GROMACS .gro file of C-alpha atoms in nm:
model
  452
    1UNK     CA    1   0.000   0.000   0.000
    2UNK     CA    2   0.103   0.356  -0.056
    3UNK     CA    3  -0.010   0.651   0.155
    4UNK     CA    4  -0.132   0.978   0.001
    5UNK     CA    5   0.197   1.142   0.100
    6UNK     CA    6   0.362   0.931  -0.170
    7UNK     CA    7   0.138   1.046  -0.455
    8UNK     CA    8   0.391   1.306  -0.570
    9UNK     CA    9   0.654   1.035  -0.613
   10UNK     CA   10   0.471   0.906  -0.923
   11UNK     CA   11   0.502   1.092  -1.253
   12UNK     CA   12   0.129   1.079  -1.322
   13UNK     CA   13   0.146   1.316  -1.618
   14UNK     CA   14   0.361   1.060  -1.798
   15UNK     CA   15   0.100   0.789  -1.746
   16UNK     CA   16  -0.217   0.745  -1.950
   17UNK     CA   17  -0.573   0.672  -1.841
   18UNK     CA   18  -0.893   0.651  -2.044
   19UNK     CA   19  -0.894   1.021  -2.133
   20UNK     CA   20  -0.525   1.097  -2.177
   21UNK     CA   21  -0.254   1.203  -1.930
   22UNK     CA   22  -0.333   1.107  -1.571
   23UNK     CA   23  -0.208   1.426  -1.408
   24UNK     CA   24  -0.538   1.480  -1.225
   25UNK     CA   25  -0.543   1.143  -1.047
   26UNK     CA   26  -0.347   1.249  -0.732
   27UNK     CA   27  -0.584   1.536  -0.652
   28UNK     CA   28  -0.889   1.307  -0.695
   29UNK     CA   29  -0.744   1.057  -0.450
   30UNK     CA   30  -0.665   1.330  -0.197
   31UNK     CA   31  -1.021   1.462  -0.219
   32UNK     CA   32  -1.160   1.114  -0.150
   33UNK     CA   33  -0.966   1.102   0.177
   34UNK     CA   34  -1.125   1.428   0.287
   35UNK     CA   35  -1.487   1.410   0.172
   36UNK     CA   36  -1.761   1.149   0.183
   37UNK     CA   37  -1.950   1.270  -0.128
   38UNK     CA   38  -1.712   1.497  -0.317
   39UNK     CA   39  -1.804   1.651  -0.653
   40UNK     CA   40  -1.598   1.800  -0.932
   41UNK     CA   41  -1.652   2.152  -1.063
   42UNK     CA   42  -1.886   1.998  -1.323
   43UNK     CA   43  -2.097   1.843  -1.048
   44UNK     CA   44  -1.975   1.488  -1.115
   45UNK     CA   45  -1.886   1.249  -0.836
   46UNK     CA   46  -1.510   1.234  -0.789
   47UNK     CA   47  -1.512   0.863  -0.716
   48UNK     CA   48  -1.709   0.787  -1.033
   49UNK     CA   49  -1.480   1.001  -1.246
   50UNK     CA   50  -1.165   0.849  -1.099
   51UNK     CA   51  -1.272   0.488  -1.149
   52UNK     CA   52  -1.412   0.562  -1.494
   53UNK     CA   53  -1.072   0.703  -1.587
   54UNK     CA   54  -0.885   0.400  -1.454
   55UNK     CA   55  -1.121   0.122  -1.564
   56UNK     CA   56  -1.327   0.243  -1.857
   57UNK     CA   57  -1.569  -0.026  -1.975
   58UNK     CA   58  -1.323  -0.298  -1.875
   59UNK     CA   59  -1.015  -0.136  -2.031
   60UNK     CA   60  -0.709  -0.089  -1.812
   61UNK     CA   61  -0.431   0.168  -1.846
   62UNK     CA   62  -0.079   0.234  -1.709
   63UNK     CA   63  -0.229   0.476  -1.457
   64UNK     CA   64  -0.453   0.193  -1.329
   65UNK     CA   65  -0.150  -0.010  -1.227
   66UNK     CA   66   0.010   0.285  -1.050
   67UNK     CA   67  -0.314   0.368  -0.866
   68UNK     CA   68  -0.381   0.023  -0.716
   69UNK     CA   69  -0.164   0.066  -0.401
   70UNK     CA   70  -0.321   0.404  -0.332
   71UNK     CA   71  -0.676   0.271  -0.379
   72UNK     CA   72  -0.600  -0.014  -0.140
   73UNK     CA   73  -0.470   0.231   0.124
   74UNK     CA   74  -0.780   0.445   0.073
   75UNK     CA   75  -1.009   0.142   0.117
   76UNK     CA   76  -0.838   0.044   0.440
   77UNK     CA   77  -0.830   0.390   0.599
   78UNK     CA   78  -1.148   0.567   0.484
   79UNK     CA   79  -1.466   0.401   0.604
   80UNK     CA   80  -1.715   0.588   0.384
   81UNK     CA   81  -1.557   0.463   0.060
   82UNK     CA   82  -1.454   0.119   0.182
   83UNK     CA   83  -1.731  -0.093   0.035
   84UNK     CA   84  -1.712   0.072  -0.307
   85UNK     CA   85  -1.333   0.055  -0.328
   86UNK     CA   86  -1.325  -0.312  -0.231
   87UNK     CA   87  -1.564  -0.380  -0.519
   88UNK     CA   88  -1.350  -0.171  -0.754
   89UNK     CA   89  -1.039  -0.368  -0.658
   90UNK     CA   90  -1.234  -0.691  -0.707
   91UNK     CA   91  -1.326  -0.582  -1.058
   92UNK     CA   92  -0.962  -0.507  -1.138
   93UNK     CA   93  -0.851  -0.851  -1.020
   94UNK     CA   94  -1.131  -1.064  -1.161
   95UNK     CA   95  -1.035  -1.317  -1.422
   96UNK     CA   96  -1.090  -1.226  -1.782
   97UNK     CA   97  -1.309  -1.412  -2.029
   98UNK     CA   98  -1.025  -1.654  -2.103
   99UNK     CA   99  -0.911  -1.708  -1.745
  100UNK     CA  100  -0.603  -1.569  -1.574
  101UNK     CA  101  -0.442  -1.294  -1.785
  102UNK     CA  102  -0.081  -1.344  -1.886
  103UNK     CA  103   0.149  -1.226  -1.603
  104UNK     CA  104   0.342  -0.995  -1.837
  105UNK     CA  105   0.026  -0.830  -1.973
  106UNK     CA  106  -0.113  -0.512  -1.822
  107UNK     CA  107  -0.416  -0.703  -1.693
  108UNK     CA  108  -0.188  -0.960  -1.533
  109UNK     CA  109   0.023  -0.693  -1.363
  110UNK     CA  110  -0.286  -0.509  -1.235
  111UNK     CA  111  -0.424  -0.836  -1.097
  112UNK     CA  112  -0.093  -0.912  -0.927
  113UNK     CA  113  -0.089  -0.565  -0.774
  114UNK     CA  114  -0.437  -0.617  -0.625
  115UNK     CA  115  -0.350  -0.964  -0.494
  116UNK     CA  116  -0.042  -0.819  -0.324
  117UNK     CA  117  -0.274  -0.600  -0.115
  118UNK     CA  118  -0.506  -0.883  -0.012
  119UNK     CA  119  -0.340  -0.979   0.321
  120UNK     CA  120  -0.417  -0.640   0.475
  121UNK     CA  121  -0.751  -0.591   0.301
  122UNK     CA  122  -0.880  -0.922   0.437
  123UNK     CA  123  -0.914  -0.747   0.770
  124UNK     CA  124  -1.231  -0.595   0.620
  125UNK     CA  125  -1.398  -0.937   0.651
  126UNK     CA  126  -1.477  -0.842   1.012
  127UNK     CA  127  -1.587  -0.484   0.939
  128UNK     CA  128  -1.892  -0.367   1.140
  129UNK     CA  129  -2.079  -0.288   0.816
  130UNK     CA  130  -2.234  -0.603   0.662
  131UNK     CA  131  -2.208  -0.455   0.313
  132UNK     CA  132  -1.834  -0.408   0.360
  133UNK     CA  133  -1.806  -0.767   0.482
  134UNK     CA  134  -1.985  -0.887   0.169
  135UNK     CA  135  -1.756  -0.680  -0.055
  136UNK     CA  136  -1.451  -0.822   0.125
  137UNK     CA  137  -1.582  -1.177   0.074
  138UNK     CA  138  -1.605  -1.117  -0.298
  139UNK     CA  139  -1.252  -0.979  -0.303
  140UNK     CA  140  -1.132  -1.291  -0.122
  141UNK     CA  141  -1.279  -1.503  -0.401
  142UNK     CA  142  -1.047  -1.355  -0.664
  143UNK     CA  143  -0.739  -1.451  -0.462
  144UNK     CA  144  -0.496  -1.727  -0.543
  145UNK     CA  145  -0.552  -2.091  -0.455
  146UNK     CA  146  -0.509  -2.239  -0.203
  147UNK     CA  147  -0.649  -1.961   0.010
  148UNK     CA  148  -0.483  -1.839   0.326
  149UNK     CA  149  -0.596  -2.067   0.615
  150UNK     CA  150  -0.669  -1.758   0.825
  151UNK     CA  151  -0.907  -1.629   0.556
  152UNK     CA  152  -1.081  -1.968   0.542
  153UNK     CA  153  -1.128  -1.965   0.920
  154UNK     CA  154  -1.276  -1.614   0.907
  155UNK     CA  155  -1.511  -1.714   0.627
  156UNK     CA  156  -1.621  -2.019   0.824
  157UNK     CA  157  -1.691  -1.799   1.127
  158UNK     CA  158  -1.896  -1.561   0.910
  159UNK     CA  159  -2.100  -1.849   0.775
  160UNK     CA  160  -2.164  -1.991   1.120
  161UNK     CA  161  -2.249  -1.678   1.316
  162UNK     CA  162  -2.284  -1.360   1.112
  163UNK     CA  163  -2.614  -1.181   1.188
  164UNK     CA  164  -2.664  -1.095   0.820
  165UNK     CA  165  -2.822  -1.373   0.614
  166UNK     CA  166  -2.671  -1.233   0.293
  167UNK     CA  167  -2.325  -1.230   0.448
  168UNK     CA  168  -2.367  -1.592   0.561
  169UNK     CA  169  -2.480  -1.691   0.211
  170UNK     CA  170  -2.186  -1.515   0.049
  171UNK     CA  171  -1.943  -1.674   0.294
  172UNK     CA  172  -2.084  -2.017   0.209
  173UNK     CA  173  -2.038  -1.949  -0.162
  174UNK     CA  174  -1.682  -1.832  -0.103
  175UNK     CA  175  -1.600  -2.143   0.101
  176UNK     CA  176  -1.727  -2.361  -0.184
  177UNK     CA  177  -1.476  -2.187  -0.411
  178UNK     CA  178  -1.180  -2.161  -0.174
  179UNK     CA  179  -1.192  -2.457   0.068
  180UNK     CA  180  -0.943  -2.720  -0.056
  181UNK     CA  181  -1.125  -3.010   0.117
  182UNK     CA  182  -1.415  -3.135  -0.106
  183UNK     CA  183  -1.562  -3.353   0.168
  184UNK     CA  184  -1.585  -3.056   0.405
  185UNK     CA  185  -1.750  -2.847   0.133
  186UNK     CA  186  -2.012  -3.114   0.062
  187UNK     CA  187  -2.089  -3.171   0.430
  188UNK     CA  188  -2.125  -2.798   0.493
  189UNK     CA  189  -2.361  -2.752   0.198
  190UNK     CA  190  -2.569  -3.059   0.289
  191UNK     CA  191  -2.635  -2.903   0.627
  192UNK     CA  192  -2.701  -2.562   0.470
  193UNK     CA  193  -2.983  -2.696   0.252
  194UNK     CA  194  -3.198  -2.703   0.567
  195UNK     CA  195  -3.069  -2.372   0.706
  196UNK     CA  196  -3.302  -2.125   0.876
  197UNK     CA  197  -3.223  -1.853   0.618
  198UNK     CA  198  -3.351  -1.890   0.263
  199UNK     CA  199  -3.049  -1.695   0.132
  200UNK     CA  200  -2.818  -1.962   0.273
  201UNK     CA  201  -3.034  -2.247   0.138
  202UNK     CA  202  -3.028  -2.092  -0.208
  203UNK     CA  203  -2.650  -2.042  -0.199
  204UNK     CA  204  -2.602  -2.407  -0.097
  205UNK     CA  205  -2.828  -2.532  -0.377
  206UNK     CA  206  -2.651  -2.323  -0.641
  207UNK     CA  207  -2.310  -2.442  -0.527
  208UNK     CA  208  -2.439  -2.798  -0.548
  209UNK     CA  209  -2.567  -2.739  -0.902
  210UNK     CA  210  -2.228  -2.598  -0.993
  211UNK     CA  211  -2.069  -2.936  -0.923
  212UNK     CA  212  -2.353  -3.154  -1.055
  213UNK     CA  213  -2.414  -3.273  -1.410
  214UNK     CA  214  -2.752  -3.224  -1.578
  215UNK     CA  215  -3.016  -3.339  -1.535
  216UNK     CA  216  -2.980  -3.188  -1.192
  217UNK     CA  217  -3.089  -3.352  -0.865
  218UNK     CA  218  -3.455  -3.278  -0.808
  219UNK     CA  219  -3.394  -3.174  -0.449
  220UNK     CA  220  -3.154  -2.894  -0.545
  221UNK     CA  221  -3.384  -2.771  -0.822
  222UNK     CA  222  -3.673  -2.764  -0.576
  223UNK     CA  223  -3.474  -2.544  -0.336
  224UNK     CA  224  -3.394  -2.295  -0.612
  225UNK     CA  225  -3.759  -2.296  -0.723
  226UNK     CA  226  -3.889  -2.231  -0.370
  227UNK     CA  227  -3.629  -1.993  -0.228
  228UNK     CA  228  -3.530  -1.818  -0.549
  229UNK     CA  229  -3.887  -1.704  -0.611
  230UNK     CA  230  -3.878  -1.473  -0.311
  231UNK     CA  231  -3.511  -1.378  -0.332
  232UNK     CA  232  -3.394  -1.462  -0.683
  233UNK     CA  233  -3.091  -1.236  -0.655
  234UNK     CA  234  -2.989  -1.313  -0.300
  235UNK     CA  235  -2.700  -1.541  -0.390
  236UNK     CA  236  -2.526  -1.265  -0.581
  237UNK     CA  237  -2.285  -1.028  -0.413
  238UNK     CA  238  -2.542  -0.751  -0.400
  239UNK     CA  239  -2.485  -0.416  -0.237
  240UNK     CA  240  -2.666  -0.092  -0.167
  241UNK     CA  241  -2.629   0.207  -0.403
  242UNK     CA  242  -2.280   0.348  -0.395
  243UNK     CA  243  -2.093   0.654  -0.522
  244UNK     CA  244  -1.868   0.443  -0.744
  245UNK     CA  245  -1.966   0.256  -1.060
  246UNK     CA  246  -1.927  -0.120  -1.040
  247UNK     CA  247  -1.675  -0.231  -1.303
  248UNK     CA  248  -1.851  -0.538  -1.440
  249UNK     CA  249  -2.161  -0.698  -1.291
  250UNK     CA  250  -2.131  -1.047  -1.138
  251UNK     CA  251  -2.226  -1.338  -1.360
  252UNK     CA  252  -2.583  -1.455  -1.334
  253UNK     CA  253  -2.494  -1.789  -1.174
  254UNK     CA  254  -2.855  -1.882  -1.132
  255UNK     CA  255  -2.965  -1.875  -1.496
  256UNK     CA  256  -2.626  -1.981  -1.628
  257UNK     CA  257  -2.641  -2.298  -1.421
  258UNK     CA  258  -3.010  -2.370  -1.461
  259UNK     CA  259  -3.020  -2.350  -1.839
  260UNK     CA  260  -2.776  -2.640  -1.856
  261UNK     CA  261  -3.083  -2.848  -1.766
  262UNK     CA  262  -3.378  -2.713  -1.969
  263UNK     CA  263  -3.644  -2.917  -1.790
  264UNK     CA  264  -3.516  -2.812  -1.451
  265UNK     CA  265  -3.492  -2.449  -1.563
  266UNK     CA  266  -3.849  -2.448  -1.691
  267UNK     CA  267  -3.979  -2.599  -1.367
  268UNK     CA  268  -3.798  -2.328  -1.172
  269UNK     CA  269  -3.926  -2.056  -1.405
  270UNK     CA  270  -4.287  -2.171  -1.369
  271UNK     CA  271  -4.251  -2.179  -0.990
  272UNK     CA  272  -4.120  -1.822  -0.992
  273UNK     CA  273  -4.403  -1.716  -1.222
  274UNK     CA  274  -4.658  -1.883  -0.995
  275UNK     CA  275  -4.509  -1.684  -0.706
  276UNK     CA  276  -4.570  -1.355  -0.890
  277UNK     CA  277  -4.286  -1.332  -1.145
  278UNK     CA  278  -4.112  -1.065  -0.937
  279UNK     CA  279  -3.892  -0.845  -1.158
  280UNK     CA  280  -3.981  -1.088  -1.439
  281UNK     CA  281  -3.724  -1.337  -1.307
  282UNK     CA  282  -3.936  -1.632  -1.417
  283UNK     CA  283  -4.028  -1.505  -1.762
  284UNK     CA  284  -3.668  -1.396  -1.826
  285UNK     CA  285  -3.547  -1.745  -1.742
  286UNK     CA  286  -3.801  -1.885  -1.990
  287UNK     CA  287  -3.652  -1.662  -2.257
  288UNK     CA  288  -3.302  -1.785  -2.181
  289UNK     CA  289  -3.414  -2.146  -2.209
  290UNK     CA  290  -3.559  -2.071  -2.552
  291UNK     CA  291  -3.236  -1.901  -2.660
  292UNK     CA  292  -3.030  -2.202  -2.561
  293UNK     CA  293  -3.245  -2.503  -2.646
  294UNK     CA  294  -3.458  -2.627  -2.934
  295UNK     CA  295  -3.792  -2.805  -2.908
  296UNK     CA  296  -3.902  -2.626  -2.590
  297UNK     CA  297  -4.114  -2.363  -2.764
  298UNK     CA  298  -4.454  -2.499  -2.656
  299UNK     CA  299  -4.346  -2.517  -2.292
  300UNK     CA  300  -4.202  -2.166  -2.309
  301UNK     CA  301  -4.522  -2.027  -2.459
  302UNK     CA  302  -4.731  -2.190  -2.185
  303UNK     CA  303  -4.508  -2.045  -1.913
  304UNK     CA  304  -4.515  -1.696  -2.065
  305UNK     CA  305  -4.894  -1.713  -2.095
  306UNK     CA  306  -4.907  -1.774  -1.720
  307UNK     CA  307  -4.682  -1.472  -1.661
  308UNK     CA  308  -4.868  -1.222  -1.881
  309UNK     CA  309  -5.169  -1.157  -1.653
  310UNK     CA  310  -4.934  -1.088  -1.359
  311UNK     CA  311  -4.792  -0.769  -1.509
  312UNK     CA  312  -4.960  -0.431  -1.537
  313UNK     CA  313  -4.665  -0.229  -1.663
  314UNK     CA  314  -4.701  -0.168  -2.036
  315UNK     CA  315  -4.335  -0.228  -2.120
  316UNK     CA  316  -4.331  -0.559  -1.932
  317UNK     CA  317  -4.651  -0.679  -2.099
  318UNK     CA  318  -4.516  -0.572  -2.438
  319UNK     CA  319  -4.197  -0.771  -2.384
  320UNK     CA  320  -4.387  -1.086  -2.288
  321UNK     CA  321  -4.635  -1.059  -2.576
  322UNK     CA  322  -4.355  -1.008  -2.828
  323UNK     CA  323  -4.178  -1.315  -2.686
  324UNK     CA  324  -4.495  -1.522  -2.724
  325UNK     CA  325  -4.543  -1.395  -3.080
  326UNK     CA  326  -4.188  -1.496  -3.169
  327UNK     CA  327  -4.231  -1.844  -3.023
  328UNK     CA  328  -4.576  -1.929  -3.158
  329UNK     CA  329  -4.480  -2.003  -3.520
  330UNK     CA  330  -4.236  -2.263  -3.387
  331UNK     CA  331  -4.460  -2.393  -3.109
  332UNK     CA  332  -4.760  -2.480  -3.324
  333UNK     CA  333  -5.124  -2.412  -3.248
  334UNK     CA  334  -5.129  -2.192  -2.935
  335UNK     CA  335  -5.464  -2.336  -2.825
  336UNK     CA  336  -5.790  -2.162  -2.756
  337UNK     CA  337  -5.691  -2.039  -2.409
  338UNK     CA  338  -5.384  -1.855  -2.536
  339UNK     CA  339  -5.568  -1.721  -2.840
  340UNK     CA  340  -5.840  -1.584  -2.615
  341UNK     CA  341  -5.579  -1.430  -2.385
  342UNK     CA  342  -5.400  -1.256  -2.670
  343UNK     CA  343  -5.718  -1.143  -2.840
  344UNK     CA  344  -5.826  -0.990  -2.508
  345UNK     CA  345  -5.485  -0.821  -2.490
  346UNK     CA  346  -5.525  -0.676  -2.838
  347UNK     CA  347  -5.885  -0.571  -2.774
  348UNK     CA  348  -5.790  -0.415  -2.443
  349UNK     CA  349  -5.525  -0.206  -2.612
  350UNK     CA  350  -5.774  -0.088  -2.876
  351UNK     CA  351  -6.011   0.019  -2.600
  352UNK     CA  352  -5.732   0.194  -2.413
  353UNK     CA  353  -5.632   0.364  -2.736
  354UNK     CA  354  -5.978   0.512  -2.793
  355UNK     CA  355  -6.032   0.592  -2.426
  356UNK     CA  356  -5.693   0.759  -2.403
  357UNK     CA  357  -5.737   0.974  -2.711
  358UNK     CA  358  -5.797   1.346  -2.691
  359UNK     CA  359  -6.158   1.298  -2.799
  360UNK     CA  360  -6.293   1.022  -2.579
  361UNK     CA  361  -6.604   1.125  -2.384
  362UNK     CA  362  -6.514   1.253  -2.041
  363UNK     CA  363  -6.216   1.022  -1.986
  364UNK     CA  364  -5.967   1.162  -2.231
  365UNK     CA  365  -5.605   1.093  -2.158
  366UNK     CA  366  -5.679   0.871  -1.860
  367UNK     CA  367  -5.402   0.644  -1.753
  368UNK     CA  368  -5.405   0.317  -1.943
  369UNK     CA  369  -5.449   0.002  -1.742
  370UNK     CA  370  -5.140  -0.129  -1.922
  371UNK     CA  371  -4.906   0.162  -1.883
  372UNK     CA  372  -4.874   0.523  -1.788
  373UNK     CA  373  -5.056   0.789  -1.987
  374UNK     CA  374  -5.040   1.166  -1.982
  375UNK     CA  375  -5.308   1.332  -1.776
  376UNK     CA  376  -5.552   1.557  -1.959
  377UNK     CA  377  -5.834   1.766  -1.819
  378UNK     CA  378  -6.033   1.843  -2.132
  379UNK     CA  379  -6.374   1.680  -2.165
  380UNK     CA  380  -6.483   1.634  -2.526
  381UNK     CA  381  -6.841   1.561  -2.635
  382UNK     CA  382  -6.941   1.231  -2.794
  383UNK     CA  383  -6.976   1.388  -3.138
  384UNK     CA  384  -6.598   1.431  -3.158
  385UNK     CA  385  -6.507   1.083  -3.040
  386UNK     CA  386  -6.212   0.935  -3.227
  387UNK     CA  387  -6.295   0.621  -3.426
  388UNK     CA  388  -6.163   0.286  -3.304
  389UNK     CA  389  -5.849   0.212  -3.508
  390UNK     CA  390  -5.813  -0.102  -3.716
  391UNK     CA  391  -5.443  -0.128  -3.635
  392UNK     CA  392  -5.182   0.096  -3.474
  393UNK     CA  393  -5.004   0.187  -3.797
  394UNK     CA  394  -4.791   0.497  -3.824
  395UNK     CA  395  -4.794   0.691  -4.149
  396UNK     CA  396  -4.452   0.738  -4.304
  397UNK     CA  397  -4.332   1.091  -4.367
  398UNK     CA  398  -4.314   1.015  -4.740
  399UNK     CA  399  -4.684   0.921  -4.759
  400UNK     CA  400  -4.920   1.194  -4.883
  401UNK     CA  401  -5.097   1.380  -4.607
  402UNK     CA  402  -5.471   1.324  -4.576
  403UNK     CA  403  -5.685   1.605  -4.704
  404UNK     CA  404  -5.705   1.896  -4.466
  405UNK     CA  405  -5.372   1.821  -4.293
  406UNK     CA  406  -5.017   1.942  -4.325
  407UNK     CA  407  -4.854   1.599  -4.304
  408UNK     CA  408  -4.586   1.733  -4.072
  409UNK     CA  409  -4.505   1.560  -3.746
  410UNK     CA  410  -4.718   1.685  -3.462
  411UNK     CA  411  -4.961   1.871  -3.691
  412UNK     CA  412  -5.326   1.779  -3.740
  413UNK     CA  413  -5.411   1.546  -4.027
  414UNK     CA  414  -5.782   1.618  -4.011
  415UNK     CA  415  -6.027   1.847  -3.839
  416UNK     CA  416  -5.877   1.743  -3.503
  417UNK     CA  417  -5.551   1.577  -3.394
  418UNK     CA  418  -5.525   1.201  -3.444
  419UNK     CA  419  -5.459   1.007  -3.121
  420UNK     CA  420  -5.122   0.838  -3.090
  421UNK     CA  421  -4.994   0.514  -2.946
  422UNK     CA  422  -4.665   0.470  -2.773
  423UNK     CA  423  -4.428   0.243  -2.963
  424UNK     CA  424  -4.449  -0.019  -2.684
  425UNK     CA  425  -4.829  -0.033  -2.700
  426UNK     CA  426  -4.827  -0.038  -3.079
  427UNK     CA  427  -4.581  -0.326  -3.097
  428UNK     CA  428  -4.773  -0.514  -2.827
  429UNK     CA  429  -5.100  -0.470  -3.020
  430UNK     CA  430  -4.944  -0.599  -3.342
  431UNK     CA  431  -4.778  -0.894  -3.168
  432UNK     CA  432  -5.091  -0.991  -2.975
  433UNK     CA  433  -5.322  -0.962  -3.272
  434UNK     CA  434  -5.089  -1.147  -3.509
  435UNK     CA  435  -5.017  -1.425  -3.261
  436UNK     CA  436  -5.380  -1.467  -3.162
  437UNK     CA  437  -5.487  -1.505  -3.523
  438UNK     CA  438  -5.205  -1.743  -3.607
  439UNK     CA  439  -5.265  -2.115  -3.634
  440UNK     CA  440  -4.953  -2.214  -3.819
  441UNK     CA  441  -4.779  -2.545  -3.749
  442UNK     CA  442  -4.444  -2.566  -3.580
  443UNK     CA  443  -4.154  -2.508  -3.811
  444UNK     CA  444  -3.864  -2.612  -3.591
  445UNK     CA  445  -3.723  -2.959  -3.619
  446UNK     CA  446  -3.823  -3.204  -3.350
  447UNK     CA  447  -3.493  -3.224  -3.173
  448UNK     CA  448  -3.383  -3.165  -2.819
  449UNK     CA  449  -3.047  -3.003  -2.858
  450UNK     CA  450  -2.882  -2.673  -2.778
  451UNK     CA  451  -2.920  -2.401  -3.034
  452UNK     CA  452  -2.612  -2.345  -3.243
   0.00000   0.00000   0.00000
């Protein structure tokens, strides 16, 4: 580590970061020691600007390597930036897409510089702030193998007795990665499957799936289906909002693992949908199964049909309807229930369209039941009611303007302005109407294999 007093010993102006010479880096670091939420003259957060300069969209620079010892010292000595800086250092040390970077490469040297600071930074595993403890656990996971026995003991203590369920779950995940004794790992996870905290149960099940071969054990899949519905993101190293950007989100272990077993993934997705499809976790998983596997279209359509009535947000409904429309030609006859559902969706949007127009009687501009509208206060008599549209088509600028209109955007094309649809509602109407009226046979080959 290097203290701020040593900043002047580095020729920062001779080093490059994302936007050129790094002469401004020392002053940014000094400001972070002094202020909890510092801003630049342009009103930008100093921490965000500094990290964006040093790690811009995954790219590293010579100034990044020089800054690592100073960032580590800052993380250890300034409590208000500790969590964010531990995550930043984790991002700098994480393995690349192809594994460990070459030691002589810039990425390899930056990783080595971060790992050199780990012994002191591992003291943050016992920080009073649970979010700092979780960030320190993630940093421990990027360390070399075998892990320091003292770190393993601390992680085991966190798993056994930490008051935060998320910290316990993260410690369990870290032990699965770092503990060199496979029998101890398996015994610990077998006990954790029946833990009092659902976060811990979910972490244990995901670690078990990570070692298993598909088709996965039904017991582990059932745990993910039950506990992941309420807390589908709990196994990830989540954290509260922070003043620093996170340089690379953690991998979605859940969906990455589950889609190895399409039947297991679909059973989990339907369980999450039945539990309310919170944040569309279930319907998103269905989409990932379809992207990865053939001959699951009918099952995916059925699951998405179950999810559609659960969502009131227009953008979410539009996304699900478009997904169903894309799957139906390959899934075959959608069946009368799905056709009725989609026809109701299309009809509901037509009604919302007329009711939300500027000329509906007494309810003009009311908020659509499928998305937000713009409030209006004008009440228009029935004689000026806009006609129900046949389809939400948009006239191209090159088309001739109807008589009595200018044809310019935003100008009237008749005796009164024509009502408009948002693009999301228009695409949802087209998808729902097209899919509901479709009865085409499946076109995909009958084969259960990953998509190429």
